[in-house]
């Protein structure tokens, strides 16, 4: 399978989009990864990948509409990645509504994950290869604090403010 990639400038900085051609995907490309500059475990462009900005036109359109506050749900096909546990956790992330947040504990309870395995849940969330479109940024700590985000807590806050889940921070002064 030929891996395609493109970059997109966004309010979060440069995004790297990685995907594969798909007969069933809207726009013809299924998204495998969406990562950002400075992200932990960011995808890195490989020599055997094809730079194909045209292949991501529909995905870029949806991301631009999201960042403009005009889109609250993505209609993007994803490639299947991850083990069975990760897939269960990631499916739960996809169910978190725009403008809402939930906690690690609530997701664990929803999935029937024992308290002793909540750390594994956090690891699976942290390994989500599809930042923004699979909304791991909507998961917060039980005490309401913004816990880790592969793209950085500042970007997590930026996304939650955009979605109306957090009030904008007033500048100090």
Short mmCIF file of C-alpha atoms in Angstrom, two decimals:
data_model
loop_
_atom_site.label_atom_id
_atom_site.label_comp_id
_atom_site.label_asym_id
_atom_site.label_seq_id
_atom_site.Cartn_x
_atom_site.Cartn_y
_atom_site.Cartn_z
CA UNK A 1 0.00 0.00 0.00
CA UNK A 2 1.34 3.42 -0.98
CA UNK A 3 1.52 5.85 1.94
CA UNK A 4 0.59 9.43 1.11
CA UNK A 5 1.30 12.58 3.11
CA UNK A 6 0.75 16.32 3.17
CA UNK A 7 1.20 19.17 5.62
CA UNK A 8 -1.36 21.75 6.64
CA UNK A 9 -0.88 25.00 8.50
CA UNK A 10 -3.37 25.35 11.35
CA UNK A 11 -3.92 27.39 14.53
CA UNK A 12 -1.98 24.59 16.29
CA UNK A 13 1.01 24.92 13.95
CA UNK A 14 1.93 22.62 11.11
CA UNK A 15 -0.04 19.36 10.95
CA UNK A 16 1.30 16.26 9.21
CA UNK A 17 -1.43 14.23 7.51
CA UNK A 18 -0.60 10.63 6.56
CA UNK A 19 -2.98 8.32 4.75
CA UNK A 20 -3.68 5.69 2.15
CA UNK A 21 -5.83 5.70 -0.98
CA UNK A 22 -9.28 4.28 -0.28
CA UNK A 23 -12.18 3.45 -2.59
CA UNK A 24 -14.66 4.11 0.24
CA UNK A 25 -13.25 7.28 1.83
CA UNK A 26 -14.84 10.64 1.14
CA UNK A 27 -12.21 12.37 -1.02
CA UNK A 28 -10.43 9.07 -1.74
CA UNK A 29 -7.97 9.04 1.20
CA UNK A 30 -8.25 7.22 4.54
CA UNK A 31 -6.36 8.98 7.32
CA UNK A 32 -3.72 6.92 9.16
CA UNK A 33 -2.11 9.68 11.23
CA UNK A 34 -2.57 13.33 12.09
CA UNK A 35 0.31 14.73 14.11
CA UNK A 36 1.77 18.12 14.92
CA UNK A 37 5.14 19.77 15.34
CA UNK A 38 6.65 19.10 18.77
CA UNK A 39 4.32 16.19 19.46
CA UNK A 40 5.53 13.16 21.40
CA UNK A 41 5.87 10.17 19.05
CA UNK A 42 5.10 12.33 16.01
CA UNK A 43 4.96 10.58 12.65
CA UNK A 44 8.06 11.20 10.56
CA UNK A 45 7.98 11.38 6.77
CA UNK A 46 9.72 8.38 5.26
CA UNK A 47 11.56 8.19 1.93
CA UNK A 48 9.05 5.69 0.51
CA UNK A 49 6.04 7.97 1.17
CA UNK A 50 4.49 10.08 -1.59
CA UNK A 51 3.91 13.80 -1.07
CA UNK A 52 0.32 14.18 -2.31
CA UNK A 53 -1.44 17.32 -1.03
CA UNK A 54 -4.28 16.82 -3.53
CA UNK A 55 -5.16 13.50 -1.87
CA UNK A 56 -6.03 15.30 1.38
CA UNK A 57 -8.27 18.05 -0.03
CA UNK A 58 -11.43 16.76 1.69
CA UNK A 59 -9.66 16.14 5.02
CA UNK A 60 -8.10 19.61 4.87
CA UNK A 61 -11.51 21.12 4.09
CA UNK A 62 -12.99 19.49 7.18
CA UNK A 63 -10.07 20.52 9.41
CA UNK A 64 -10.27 24.12 8.17
CA UNK A 65 -14.01 24.20 8.88
CA UNK A 66 -13.39 22.75 12.36
CA UNK A 67 -10.76 25.38 13.19
CA UNK A 68 -13.13 28.09 11.91
CA UNK A 69 -15.80 26.84 14.34
CA UNK A 70 -18.04 25.69 11.48
CA UNK A 71 -17.73 21.89 11.89
CA UNK A 72 -18.43 19.90 15.04
CA UNK A 73 -18.11 16.33 13.73
CA UNK A 74 -15.66 14.89 11.23
CA UNK A 75 -16.64 12.53 8.41
CA UNK A 76 -13.21 11.04 7.78
CA UNK A 77 -12.38 7.39 7.17
CA UNK A 78 -9.49 6.10 9.30
CA UNK A 79 -7.19 3.21 8.47
CA UNK A 80 -7.34 0.37 10.98
CA UNK A 81 -4.36 0.53 13.33
CA UNK A 82 -3.64 -0.51 16.89
CA UNK A 83 -4.33 -3.62 18.92
CA UNK A 84 -7.81 -4.69 20.12
CA UNK A 85 -7.50 -2.80 23.43
CA UNK A 86 -6.40 0.41 21.69
CA UNK A 87 -9.25 0.08 19.18
CA UNK A 88 -11.79 -0.18 22.05
CA UNK A 89 -10.35 2.88 23.77
CA UNK A 90 -10.11 4.90 20.55
CA UNK A 91 -13.73 4.04 19.66
CA UNK A 92 -14.75 5.46 23.07
CA UNK A 93 -12.84 8.67 22.26
CA UNK A 94 -14.76 9.03 19.00
CA UNK A 95 -18.03 9.00 20.98
CA UNK A 96 -17.13 12.08 23.08
CA UNK A 97 -19.26 14.91 21.74
CA UNK A 98 -17.91 18.24 20.52
CA UNK A 99 -17.89 20.74 23.37
CA UNK A 100 -17.93 18.02 26.01
CA UNK A 101 -15.23 16.49 28.18
CA UNK A 102 -14.97 13.26 30.10
CA UNK A 103 -12.44 11.70 32.46
CA UNK A 104 -10.10 8.75 32.22
CA UNK A 105 -12.08 7.11 35.02
CA UNK A 106 -15.41 7.50 33.22
CA UNK A 107 -14.00 5.94 30.05
CA UNK A 108 -12.57 3.07 32.11
CA UNK A 109 -15.95 2.53 33.75
CA UNK A 110 -17.77 2.71 30.41
CA UNK A 111 -15.43 0.08 28.93
CA UNK A 112 -15.40 -2.12 32.04
CA UNK A 113 -11.68 -1.59 32.61
CA UNK A 114 -10.63 -2.35 36.20
CA UNK A 115 -9.20 0.53 38.23
CA UNK A 116 -5.80 -1.21 38.25
CA UNK A 117 -5.68 -0.94 34.44
CA UNK A 118 -6.60 2.77 34.11
CA UNK A 119 -2.92 3.48 33.46
CA UNK A 120 -3.12 1.21 30.39
CA UNK A 121 -6.13 3.21 29.25
CA UNK A 122 -4.09 6.42 29.57
CA UNK A 123 -1.28 4.86 27.56
CA UNK A 124 -3.70 3.82 24.80
CA UNK A 125 -5.15 7.33 24.69
CA UNK A 126 -1.61 8.73 24.48
CA UNK A 127 -0.89 6.46 21.51
CA UNK A 128 -3.83 7.79 19.50
CA UNK A 129 -2.31 8.52 16.06
CA UNK A 130 -5.17 10.82 15.02
CA UNK A 131 -4.98 13.97 17.10
CA UNK A 132 -7.85 16.44 16.74
CA UNK A 133 -10.08 14.17 14.62
CA UNK A 134 -10.15 11.37 17.21
CA UNK A 135 -10.69 13.71 20.16
CA UNK A 136 -8.36 12.55 22.92
CA UNK A 137 -8.09 16.25 23.87
CA UNK A 138 -11.58 15.93 25.40
CA UNK A 139 -10.30 13.62 28.16
CA UNK A 140 -9.40 15.46 31.37
CA UNK A 141 -8.39 14.54 34.91
CA UNK A 142 -11.04 13.61 37.50
CA UNK A 143 -10.26 16.89 39.28
CA UNK A 144 -10.99 18.89 36.10
CA UNK A 145 -7.35 19.59 35.29
CA UNK A 146 -5.92 19.21 31.83
CA UNK A 147 -3.77 16.10 31.95
CA UNK A 148 -1.19 15.09 29.36
CA UNK A 149 -1.73 15.52 25.65
CA UNK A 150 0.76 14.31 23.07
CA UNK A 151 0.55 17.69 21.30
CA UNK A 152 1.10 19.59 24.57
CA UNK A 153 -1.34 20.75 27.25
CA UNK A 154 -1.41 24.26 25.74
CA UNK A 155 -2.79 22.85 22.48
CA UNK A 156 -5.29 20.72 24.41
CA UNK A 157 -6.51 23.87 26.11
CA UNK A 158 -6.67 25.68 22.75
CA UNK A 159 -8.86 22.92 21.29
CA UNK A 160 -11.18 22.83 24.31
CA UNK A 161 -11.60 26.62 24.19
CA UNK A 162 -12.36 26.42 20.44
CA UNK A 163 -15.05 23.82 21.16
CA UNK A 164 -16.52 25.84 24.04
CA UNK A 165 -15.67 23.20 26.65
CA UNK A 166 -13.42 25.71 28.45
CA UNK A 167 -13.76 29.48 28.78
CA UNK A 168 -11.06 31.53 27.04
CA UNK A 169 -8.25 32.53 29.36
CA UNK A 170 -7.97 36.24 29.99
CA UNK A 171 -4.53 37.71 29.42
CA UNK A 172 -2.62 38.58 32.57
CA UNK A 173 -1.98 42.22 33.08
#
